[in-house]
Coordinates of N, CA and C in Angstrom, one line a residue:
X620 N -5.7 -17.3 6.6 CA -6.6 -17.8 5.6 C -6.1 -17.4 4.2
X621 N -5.5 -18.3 3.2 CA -5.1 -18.1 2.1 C -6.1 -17.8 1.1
X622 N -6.2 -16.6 0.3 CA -6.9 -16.2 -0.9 C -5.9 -16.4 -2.2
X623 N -6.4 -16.7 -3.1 CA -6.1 -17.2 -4.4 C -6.6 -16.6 -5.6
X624 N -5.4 -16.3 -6.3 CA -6.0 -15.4 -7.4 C -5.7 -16.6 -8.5
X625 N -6.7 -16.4 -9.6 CA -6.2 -17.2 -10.9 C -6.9 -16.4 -11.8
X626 N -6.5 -17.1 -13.1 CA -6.9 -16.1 -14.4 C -7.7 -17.5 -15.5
X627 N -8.6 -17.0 -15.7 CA -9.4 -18.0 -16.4 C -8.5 -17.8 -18.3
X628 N -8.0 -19.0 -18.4 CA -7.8 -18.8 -19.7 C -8.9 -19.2 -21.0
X629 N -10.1 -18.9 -20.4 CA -10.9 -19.0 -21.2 C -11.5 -18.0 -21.5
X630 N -12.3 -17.1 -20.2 CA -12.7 -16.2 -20.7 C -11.7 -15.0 -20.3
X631 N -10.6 -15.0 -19.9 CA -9.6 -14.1 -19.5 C -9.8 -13.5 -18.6
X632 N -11.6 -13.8 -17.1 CA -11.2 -13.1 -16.5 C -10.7 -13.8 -15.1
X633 N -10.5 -12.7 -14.1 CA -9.6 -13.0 -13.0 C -10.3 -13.7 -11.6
X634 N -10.4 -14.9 -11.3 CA -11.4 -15.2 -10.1 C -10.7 -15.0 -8.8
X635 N -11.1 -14.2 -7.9 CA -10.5 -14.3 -6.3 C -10.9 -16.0 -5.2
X636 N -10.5 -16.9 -4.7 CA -11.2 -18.1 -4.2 C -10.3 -17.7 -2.7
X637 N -11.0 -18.3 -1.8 CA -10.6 -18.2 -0.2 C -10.6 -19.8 -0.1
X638 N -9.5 -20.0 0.7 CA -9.5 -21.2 1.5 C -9.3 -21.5 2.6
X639 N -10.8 -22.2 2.6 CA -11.3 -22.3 4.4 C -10.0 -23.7 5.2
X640 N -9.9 -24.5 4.4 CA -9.2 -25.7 4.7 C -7.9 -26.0 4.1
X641 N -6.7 -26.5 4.3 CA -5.9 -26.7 3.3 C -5.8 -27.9 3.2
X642 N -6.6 -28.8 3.7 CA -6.4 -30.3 3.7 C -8.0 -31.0 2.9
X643 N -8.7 -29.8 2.6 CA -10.0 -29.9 1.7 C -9.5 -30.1 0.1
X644 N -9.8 -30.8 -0.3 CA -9.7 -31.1 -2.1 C -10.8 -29.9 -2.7
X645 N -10.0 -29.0 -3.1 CA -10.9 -27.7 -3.5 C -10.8 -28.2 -5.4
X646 N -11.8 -28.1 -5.8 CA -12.2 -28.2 -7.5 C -11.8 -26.5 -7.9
X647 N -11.5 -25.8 -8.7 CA -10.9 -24.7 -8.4 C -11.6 -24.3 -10.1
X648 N -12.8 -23.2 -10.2 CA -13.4 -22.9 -11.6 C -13.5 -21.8 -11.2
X649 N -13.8 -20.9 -13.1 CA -13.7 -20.0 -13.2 C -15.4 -19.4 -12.4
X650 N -15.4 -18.8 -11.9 CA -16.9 -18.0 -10.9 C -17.6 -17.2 -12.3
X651 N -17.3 -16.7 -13.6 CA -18.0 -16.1 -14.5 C -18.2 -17.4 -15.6
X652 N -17.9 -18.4 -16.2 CA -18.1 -19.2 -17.1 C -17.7 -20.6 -16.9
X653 N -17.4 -20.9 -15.6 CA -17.3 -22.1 -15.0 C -16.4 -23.1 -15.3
X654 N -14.9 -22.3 -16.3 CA -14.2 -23.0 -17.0 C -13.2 -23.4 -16.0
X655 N -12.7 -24.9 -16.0 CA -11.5 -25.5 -15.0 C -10.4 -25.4 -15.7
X656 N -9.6 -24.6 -16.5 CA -9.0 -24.2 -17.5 C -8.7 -22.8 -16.7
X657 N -7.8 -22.8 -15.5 CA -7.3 -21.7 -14.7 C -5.6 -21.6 -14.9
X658 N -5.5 -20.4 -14.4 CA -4.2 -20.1 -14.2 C -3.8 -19.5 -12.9
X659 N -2.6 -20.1 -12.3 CA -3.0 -19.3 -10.7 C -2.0 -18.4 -11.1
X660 N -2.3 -16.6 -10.1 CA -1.5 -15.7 -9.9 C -0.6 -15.3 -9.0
X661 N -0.1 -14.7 -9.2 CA 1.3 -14.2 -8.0 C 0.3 -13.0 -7.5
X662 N -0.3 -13.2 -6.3 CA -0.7 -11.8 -6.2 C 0.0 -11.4 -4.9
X663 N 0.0 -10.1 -4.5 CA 0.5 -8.7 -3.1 C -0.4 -9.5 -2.1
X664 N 0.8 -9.2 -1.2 CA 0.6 -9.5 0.3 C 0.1 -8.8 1.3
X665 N -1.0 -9.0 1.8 CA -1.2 -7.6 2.4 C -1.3 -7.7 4.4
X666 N -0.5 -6.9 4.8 CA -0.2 -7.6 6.0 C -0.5 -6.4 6.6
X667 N -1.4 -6.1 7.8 CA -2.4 -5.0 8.5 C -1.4 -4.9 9.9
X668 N -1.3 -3.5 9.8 CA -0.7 -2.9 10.9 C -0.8 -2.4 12.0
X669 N -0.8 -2.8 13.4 CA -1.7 -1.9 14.1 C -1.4 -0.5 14.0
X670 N -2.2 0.2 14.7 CA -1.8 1.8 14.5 C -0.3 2.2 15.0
X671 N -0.3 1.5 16.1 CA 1.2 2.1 17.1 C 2.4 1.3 16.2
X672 N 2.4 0.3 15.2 CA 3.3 0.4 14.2 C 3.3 1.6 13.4
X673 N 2.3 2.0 12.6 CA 2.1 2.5 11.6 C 2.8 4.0 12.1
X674 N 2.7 4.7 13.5 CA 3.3 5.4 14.2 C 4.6 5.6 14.0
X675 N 5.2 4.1 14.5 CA 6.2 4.2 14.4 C 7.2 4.3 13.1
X676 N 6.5 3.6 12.2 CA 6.9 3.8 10.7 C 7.3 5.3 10.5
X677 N 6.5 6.1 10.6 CA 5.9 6.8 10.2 C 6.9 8.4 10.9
X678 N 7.3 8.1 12.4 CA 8.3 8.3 13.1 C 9.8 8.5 12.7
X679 N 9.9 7.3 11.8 CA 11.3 6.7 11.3 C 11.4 8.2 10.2
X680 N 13.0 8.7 10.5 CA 13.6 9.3 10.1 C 13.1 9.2 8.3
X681 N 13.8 8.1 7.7 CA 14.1 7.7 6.4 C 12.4 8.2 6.0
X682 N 11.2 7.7 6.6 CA 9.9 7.8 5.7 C 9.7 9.7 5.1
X683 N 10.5 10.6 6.0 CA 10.8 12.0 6.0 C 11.7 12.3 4.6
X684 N 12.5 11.5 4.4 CA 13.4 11.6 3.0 C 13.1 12.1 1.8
X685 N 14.2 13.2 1.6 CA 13.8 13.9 -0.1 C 11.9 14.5 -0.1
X686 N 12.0 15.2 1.4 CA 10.9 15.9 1.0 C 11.7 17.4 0.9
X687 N 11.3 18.2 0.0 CA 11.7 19.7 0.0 C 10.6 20.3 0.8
X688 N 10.5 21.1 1.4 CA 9.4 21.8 2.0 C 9.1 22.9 1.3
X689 N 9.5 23.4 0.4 CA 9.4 24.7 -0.1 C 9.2 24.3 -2.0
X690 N 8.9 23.0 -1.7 CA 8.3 22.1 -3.3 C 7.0 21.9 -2.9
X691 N 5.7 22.4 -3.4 CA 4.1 22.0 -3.4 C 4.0 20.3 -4.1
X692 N 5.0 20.5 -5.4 CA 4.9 19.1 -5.7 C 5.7 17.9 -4.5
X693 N 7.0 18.4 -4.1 CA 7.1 17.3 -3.0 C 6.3 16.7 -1.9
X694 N 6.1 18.1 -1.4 CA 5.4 17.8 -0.4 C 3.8 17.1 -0.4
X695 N 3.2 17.1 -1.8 CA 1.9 16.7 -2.3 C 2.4 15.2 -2.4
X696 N 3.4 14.7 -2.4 CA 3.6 13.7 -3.3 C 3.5 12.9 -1.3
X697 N 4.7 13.4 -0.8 CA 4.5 13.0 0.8 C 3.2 12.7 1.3
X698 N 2.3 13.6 1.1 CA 1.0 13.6 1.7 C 0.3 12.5 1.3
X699 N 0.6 11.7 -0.1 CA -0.2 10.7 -0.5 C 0.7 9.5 -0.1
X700 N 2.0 9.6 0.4 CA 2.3 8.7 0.8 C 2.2 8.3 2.4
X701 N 2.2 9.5 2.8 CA 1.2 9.2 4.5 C -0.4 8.7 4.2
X702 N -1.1 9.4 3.4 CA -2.2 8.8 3.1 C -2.9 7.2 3.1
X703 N -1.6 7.0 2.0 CA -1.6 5.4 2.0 C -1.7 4.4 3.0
X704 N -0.6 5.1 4.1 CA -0.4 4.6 5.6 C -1.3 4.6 6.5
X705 N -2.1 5.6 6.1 CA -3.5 5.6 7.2 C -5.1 5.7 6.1
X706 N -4.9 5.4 5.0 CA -6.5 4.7 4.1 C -7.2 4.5 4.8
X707 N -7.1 3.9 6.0 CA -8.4 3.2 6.4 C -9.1 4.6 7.0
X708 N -8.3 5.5 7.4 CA -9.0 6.3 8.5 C -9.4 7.2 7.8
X709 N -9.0 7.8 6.4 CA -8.8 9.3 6.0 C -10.1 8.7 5.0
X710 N -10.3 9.9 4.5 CA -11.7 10.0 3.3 C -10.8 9.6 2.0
X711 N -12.3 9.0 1.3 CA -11.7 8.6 -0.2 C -11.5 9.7 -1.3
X712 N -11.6 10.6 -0.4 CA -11.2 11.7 -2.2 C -10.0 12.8 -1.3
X713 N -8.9 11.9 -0.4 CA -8.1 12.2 0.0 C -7.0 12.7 -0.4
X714 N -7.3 11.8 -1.7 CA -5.5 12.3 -3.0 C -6.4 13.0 -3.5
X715 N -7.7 13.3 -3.9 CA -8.1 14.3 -5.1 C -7.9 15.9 -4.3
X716 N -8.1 15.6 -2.9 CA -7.9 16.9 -1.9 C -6.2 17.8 -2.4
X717 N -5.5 16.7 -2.2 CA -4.5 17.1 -2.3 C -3.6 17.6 -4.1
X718 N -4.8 16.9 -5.1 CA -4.4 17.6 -6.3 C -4.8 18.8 -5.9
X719 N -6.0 19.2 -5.7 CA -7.0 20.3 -6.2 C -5.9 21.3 -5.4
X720 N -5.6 20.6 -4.1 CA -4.6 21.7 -3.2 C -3.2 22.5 -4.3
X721 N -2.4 21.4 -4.7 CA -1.6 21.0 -5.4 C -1.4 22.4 -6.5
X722 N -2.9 22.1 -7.5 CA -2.9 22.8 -8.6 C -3.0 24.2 -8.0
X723 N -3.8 24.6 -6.8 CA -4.0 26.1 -6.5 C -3.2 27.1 -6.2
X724 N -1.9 25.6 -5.9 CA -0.4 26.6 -5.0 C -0.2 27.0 -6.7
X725 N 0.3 26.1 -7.1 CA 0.6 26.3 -8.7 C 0.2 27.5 -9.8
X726 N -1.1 27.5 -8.8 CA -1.7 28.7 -10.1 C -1.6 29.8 -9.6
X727 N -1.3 29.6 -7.7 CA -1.0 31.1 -7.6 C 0.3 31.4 -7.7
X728 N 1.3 30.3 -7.8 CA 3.0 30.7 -8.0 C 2.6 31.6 -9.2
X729 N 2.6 30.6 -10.3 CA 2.3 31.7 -12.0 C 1.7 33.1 -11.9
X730 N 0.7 33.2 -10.9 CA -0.2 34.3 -10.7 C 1.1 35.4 -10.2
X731 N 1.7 35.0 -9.5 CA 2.5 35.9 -8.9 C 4.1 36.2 -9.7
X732 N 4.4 35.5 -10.4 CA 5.3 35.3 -11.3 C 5.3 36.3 -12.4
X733 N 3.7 36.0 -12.9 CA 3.5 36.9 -14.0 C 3.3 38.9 -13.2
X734 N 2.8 39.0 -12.2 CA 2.6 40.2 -11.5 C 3.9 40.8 -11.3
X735 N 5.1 40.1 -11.1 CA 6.5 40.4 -10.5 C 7.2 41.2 -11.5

């Protein structure tokens, strides 16, 4: 089912439209000011994975790449990119888990740095 982005050049903003048919003669207006004065967009593809891909992704050597293990910032950065991979299942304040994590390694490296 193709969704369609366009940009109203009238009132500049962005309408989302679904299309049930592709052989239906759709009239295509803006949904906030009703202007037929559109612009279509290039928008992302979003193609849904079952889990036992996402596994296997996830498996793959390369997704492992240029992590340091002994870097808090690497390894934070990894975590949001597994994150991404499984959004649907993890909680929404999942990346903020992993700043707050992030900042605490950080403040105790300095903590200890300065004691040394």
């Amino acid at each position: 089912m193709p969704i369609y982005e366009y940009r109203c050049l009238s009132c500049g903003k962005k309408s989302t439209i679904i299309i049930l048919s592709v052989k239906s003669d759709l009239e295509v207006k803006c949904k906030f000011c009703g202007s037929k004065e559109l612009q279509k967009l290039v928008s992302r593809v979003a193609i849904r994975l079952s889990e036992e891909s996402r596994l296997e992704k996830l498996s793959d050597p390369s997704f492992l790449s240029g992590i340091d293990q002994n870097d808090p910032r690497s390894l934070a950065k990894w975590m949001k990119k597994f994150g991404k991979e499984f959004g649907e299942e993890l909680e929404p304040d999942f990346e903020d888990s992993i700043e707050e994590a992030l900042e605490e390694e950080m403040k105790g490296k300095d903590e200890n740095e300065e004691n040394e």
